[in-house]
Amino acid sequence: EAGVAQSPRYKIIEKRQSVAFWCNPISGHATLYWYQQILGQGPKLLIQFQNNGVVDDSQLPKDRFSAERLKGVDSTLKIQPAKLEDSAVYLCASSRLGGNTGELFFGEGSRLTVL
Amino acid sequence: TQLLEQSPQFLSIQEGENLTVYCNSSSVFSSLQWYRQEPGEGPVLLVTVVTGGEVKKLKRLTFQFGDARKDSSLHITAAQPGDTGLYLCAGRATSGTYKYIFGTGTRLKVLA
């Protein structure tokens, strides 16, 4: 089974520019997560989708970050305008719906550097 | 806001030594997972513990979930260089939304 696909792997932009990251989850996984991971720290949940609906976006900086999962499959995370502190790895994860032992399957991440 | 604090933050040990990593919170979780992450990759699940007091073993790794489901520990026996990585605990919120909160991480380096 194919894993979680993310692109691009690396992106370097100037502050105030915009950037978009794409994620294609494992086929059949209803739940999709976007996490932000600052170097050396644990991932911080930005947004969680269940099918094409938002379950939790309480920690998403909505003045600059947006995300969508229009058809309940792949997802896009956008940052506009970017700030220096947005430099991080953006991880996408997916999981099957249901069960108390649900495993999160992660992509390799998209590393963003804001100059 | 549910928070998971891990300790120690960094650990550098010699091959063959034992170590324990702690994951603590003031919140109750319905389940807790441990992941290992290597540079340039996403975290990979090691184990899930569900019941308070539960102990699970995975070869040289022993995982325990606290009785009150607020804390967990990971013990590695006779560490090997292949155990090097970032260890992350992740708690599933009890709200039923399948929301996972990750800990602050423990970076382990095992020297040959």
Short mmCIF file of C-alpha atoms in Angstrom, two decimals:
data_model
loop_
_atom_site.label_atom_id
_atom_site.label_comp_id
_atom_site.label_asym_id
_atom_site.label_seq_id
_atom_site.Cartn_x
_atom_site.Cartn_y
_atom_site.Cartn_z
CA GLU A 1 0.00 0.00 0.00
CA ALA A 2 1.34 3.42 -0.94
CA GLY A 3 2.24 5.72 1.94
CA VAL A 4 1.33 9.35 2.60
CA ALA A 5 2.71 11.54 -0.17
CA GLN A 6 3.77 15.13 0.41
CA SER A 7 5.23 17.82 -1.83
CA PRO A 8 7.39 19.74 -2.12
CA ARG A 9 10.03 18.22 0.16
CA TYR A 10 11.86 21.53 0.51
CA LYS A 11 10.87 25.16 -0.01
CA ILE A 12 12.79 28.38 0.59
CA ILE A 13 10.92 31.68 0.44
CA GLU A 14 11.31 35.27 1.55
CA LYS A 15 9.16 36.57 4.40
CA ARG A 16 5.79 37.93 3.30
CA GLN A 17 5.72 35.52 0.32
CA SER A 18 3.18 32.71 0.06
CA VAL A 19 3.66 28.95 -0.08
CA ALA A 20 1.44 25.89 -0.50
CA PHE A 21 1.98 22.29 0.56
CA TRP A 22 0.14 19.29 -0.82
CA CYS A 23 -0.69 15.98 0.83
CA ASN A 24 -2.20 12.78 -0.53
CA PRO A 25 -3.16 10.39 2.31
CA ILE A 26 -3.28 6.61 2.24
CA SER A 27 -6.25 5.43 0.21
CA GLY A 28 -9.33 4.94 2.34
CA HIS A 29 -8.09 6.94 5.32
CA ALA A 30 -10.89 9.26 6.41
CA THR A 31 -8.88 11.38 8.84
CA LEU A 32 -6.10 13.72 7.75
CA TYR A 33 -3.88 15.85 9.98
CA TRP A 34 -1.45 18.70 9.36
CA TYR A 35 1.25 19.16 12.00
CA GLN A 36 3.96 21.81 12.31
CA GLN A 37 7.28 20.59 13.70
CA ILE A 38 9.92 23.12 14.74
CA LEU A 39 13.43 21.64 14.63
CA GLY A 40 14.00 19.27 17.56
CA GLN A 41 10.50 19.65 18.99
CA GLY A 42 7.36 17.54 18.95
CA PRO A 43 4.78 18.07 16.20
CA LYS A 44 2.06 20.64 16.90
CA LEU A 45 -1.40 19.93 15.47
CA LEU A 46 -2.55 22.66 13.07
CA ILE A 47 -5.72 21.16 11.64
CA GLN A 48 -7.60 17.86 11.55
CA PHE A 49 -10.04 16.81 8.83
CA GLN A 50 -12.51 13.97 8.89
CA ASN A 51 -13.46 13.29 5.28
CA ASN A 52 -13.83 16.85 3.93
CA GLY A 53 -14.95 18.46 7.19
CA VAL A 54 -12.78 20.28 9.73
CA VAL A 55 -12.76 18.57 13.14
CA ASP A 56 -10.22 20.80 14.92
CA ASP A 57 -8.39 23.93 13.79
CA SER A 58 -8.02 25.58 17.18
CA GLN A 59 -4.25 26.03 16.81
CA LEU A 60 -4.24 27.14 13.17
CA PRO A 61 -3.14 30.82 12.82
CA LYS A 62 -6.10 31.67 10.66
CA ASP A 63 -4.87 35.14 9.76
CA ARG A 64 -2.12 33.57 7.62
CA PHE A 65 -2.72 29.82 7.40
CA SER A 66 -5.49 28.06 5.50
CA ALA A 67 -6.16 24.44 4.61
CA GLU A 68 -8.69 22.57 2.56
CA ARG A 69 -9.66 19.02 1.71
CA LEU A 70 -12.33 19.59 -0.88
CA LYS A 71 -13.13 16.04 -2.04
CA GLY A 72 -12.21 14.28 1.17
CA VAL A 73 -9.00 12.91 -0.30
CA ASP A 74 -5.94 15.10 -0.83
CA SER A 75 -5.33 18.32 1.04
CA THR A 76 -3.51 21.64 0.64
CA LEU A 77 -2.03 23.81 3.39
CA LYS A 78 -1.28 27.42 2.47
CA ILE A 79 0.66 30.14 4.28
CA GLN A 80 0.20 33.75 3.20
CA PRO A 81 2.10 35.88 4.12
CA ALA A 82 4.91 33.82 5.61
CA LYS A 83 6.83 34.94 8.70
CA LEU A 84 10.31 33.95 9.87
CA GLU A 85 8.81 31.88 12.69
CA ASP A 86 6.96 29.71 10.15
CA SER A 87 10.25 27.98 9.33
CA ALA A 88 9.52 24.35 10.21
CA VAL A 89 8.69 20.94 8.80
CA TYR A 90 5.04 20.54 7.88
CA LEU A 91 3.94 16.96 8.41
CA CYS A 92 0.82 15.40 6.97
CA ALA A 93 -0.61 12.28 8.57
CA SER A 94 -3.64 10.10 7.92
CA SER A 95 -5.49 7.40 9.82
CA ARG A 96 -8.45 5.10 9.45
CA LEU A 97 -11.61 6.24 11.18
CA GLY A 98 -12.57 4.52 14.39
CA GLY A 99 -10.96 2.40 17.07
CA ASN A 100 -9.01 3.36 20.15
CA THR A 101 -5.62 2.25 18.85
CA GLY A 102 -5.60 4.23 15.62
CA GLU A 103 -2.15 4.59 14.09
CA LEU A 104 -1.10 7.82 12.43
CA PHE A 105 0.79 7.31 9.19
CA PHE A 106 3.05 10.23 8.38
CA GLY A 107 4.54 11.52 5.18
CA GLU A 108 8.18 12.56 4.97
CA GLY A 109 7.25 16.20 5.52
CA SER A 110 7.78 19.48 3.71
CA ARG A 111 10.64 21.56 5.10
CA LEU A 112 10.02 25.31 4.88
CA THR A 113 12.73 27.92 5.33
CA VAL A 114 11.60 31.55 5.51
CA LEU A 115 14.40 34.10 4.97
CA THR B 1 -5.07 22.78 26.72
CA GLN B 2 -3.61 19.31 27.04
CA LEU B 3 0.19 19.22 27.23
CA LEU B 4 2.65 16.34 27.27
CA GLU B 5 6.08 16.99 28.76
CA GLN B 6 8.88 14.56 28.00
CA SER B 7 12.08 14.11 29.95
CA PRO B 8 14.91 14.11 29.44
CA GLN B 9 14.99 16.40 26.41
CA PHE B 10 18.35 15.01 25.27
CA LEU B 11 20.15 11.79 26.11
CA SER B 12 23.54 10.59 24.93
CA ILE B 13 24.61 7.15 26.15
CA GLN B 14 27.02 4.37 25.33
CA GLU B 15 25.94 1.21 23.55
CA GLY B 16 24.73 -1.39 26.04
CA GLU B 17 23.42 1.05 28.64
CA ASN B 18 19.81 1.16 29.79
CA LEU B 19 17.61 4.26 29.72
CA THR B 20 14.12 5.47 30.55
CA VAL B 21 12.16 8.26 28.89
CA TYR B 22 9.19 9.82 30.66
CA CYS B 23 6.03 11.39 29.26
CA ASN B 24 3.91 13.34 31.76
CA SER B 25 0.70 15.32 31.71
CA SER B 26 -1.90 16.67 34.09
CA SER B 27 -4.59 15.52 31.66
CA VAL B 28 -6.14 12.10 31.18
CA PHE B 29 -5.78 10.44 27.80
CA SER B 30 -7.89 7.64 26.33
CA SER B 31 -4.75 6.08 24.85
CA LEU B 32 -1.11 6.88 24.42
CA GLN B 33 1.26 6.11 21.59
CA TRP B 34 5.03 6.17 21.24
CA TYR B 35 6.66 7.08 17.93
CA ARG B 36 10.28 7.19 16.76
CA GLN B 37 11.38 9.72 14.18
CA GLU B 38 14.62 9.67 12.21
CA PRO B 39 16.08 12.72 10.42
CA GLY B 40 14.23 13.64 7.24
CA GLU B 41 11.38 11.24 7.91
CA GLY B 42 7.99 11.29 9.56
CA PRO B 43 7.37 9.64 12.94
CA VAL B 44 6.72 5.88 12.91
CA LEU B 45 4.49 4.18 15.47
CA LEU B 46 6.17 1.88 17.98
CA VAL B 47 3.28 1.01 20.29
CA THR B 48 -0.16 2.01 21.54
CA VAL B 49 -1.20 1.57 25.18
CA VAL B 50 -4.84 1.86 26.13
CA THR B 51 -5.50 0.58 29.65
CA GLY B 52 -4.22 2.25 32.82
CA GLY B 53 -1.27 0.25 34.18
CA GLU B 54 -0.75 -1.55 30.88
CA VAL B 55 2.76 -2.76 30.06
CA LYS B 56 3.85 -3.70 26.55
CA LYS B 57 7.17 -5.06 25.39
CA LEU B 58 8.68 -4.73 21.94
CA LYS B 59 11.98 -6.62 21.90
CA ARG B 60 14.29 -4.45 24.09
CA LEU B 61 11.70 -1.69 24.55
CA THR B 62 9.20 -1.72 27.43
CA PHE B 63 6.30 0.72 27.49
CA GLN B 64 4.07 1.47 30.48
CA PHE B 65 0.88 3.51 30.75
CA GLY B 66 0.28 5.11 34.14
CA ASP B 67 -2.59 3.85 36.28
CA ALA B 68 -4.39 7.19 35.97
CA ARG B 69 -3.67 7.37 32.20
CA LYS B 70 -1.84 10.68 32.64
CA ASP B 71 1.72 9.50 32.11
CA SER B 72 3.84 6.88 30.37
CA SER B 73 7.38 5.64 30.24
CA LEU B 74 9.63 3.99 27.68
CA HIS B 75 12.49 1.85 28.91
CA ILE B 76 15.21 0.62 26.56
CA THR B 77 17.46 -2.23 27.68
CA ALA B 78 20.97 -2.56 26.26
CA ALA B 79 20.65 0.36 23.85
CA GLN B 80 22.13 0.00 20.38
CA PRO B 81 23.20 2.67 17.84
CA GLY B 82 20.12 1.77 15.79
CA ASP B 83 17.95 3.09 18.63
CA THR B 84 19.19 6.62 17.90
CA GLY B 85 16.37 9.01 17.04
CA LEU B 86 13.71 11.36 18.33
CA TYR B 87 11.20 9.59 20.58
CA LEU B 88 7.74 11.13 20.78
CA CYS B 89 4.79 10.27 22.94
CA ALA B 90 1.32 11.16 21.68
CA GLY B 91 -1.86 11.18 23.71
CA ARG B 92 -5.30 10.79 22.27
CA ALA B 93 -7.75 13.25 23.75
CA THR B 94 -10.74 11.78 25.54
CA SER B 95 -13.19 13.90 23.58
CA GLY B 96 -13.66 11.25 20.93
CA THR B 97 -12.39 13.32 18.04
CA TYR B 98 -9.29 11.17 17.41
CA LYS B 99 -7.14 14.21 18.19
CA TYR B 100 -3.53 13.35 19.03
CA ILE B 101 -1.34 15.70 21.06
CA PHE B 102 2.39 15.10 20.77
CA GLY B 103 4.94 15.45 23.54
CA THR B 104 7.97 17.72 23.49
CA GLY B 105 10.27 14.91 22.31
CA THR B 106 13.39 13.14 23.61
CA ARG B 107 16.40 13.07 21.34
CA LEU B 108 18.44 9.90 21.97
CA LYS B 109 21.93 9.27 20.69
CA VAL B 110 23.55 5.89 21.28
CA LEU B 111 27.30 5.85 20.78
CA ALA B 112 29.05 2.72 19.53
#
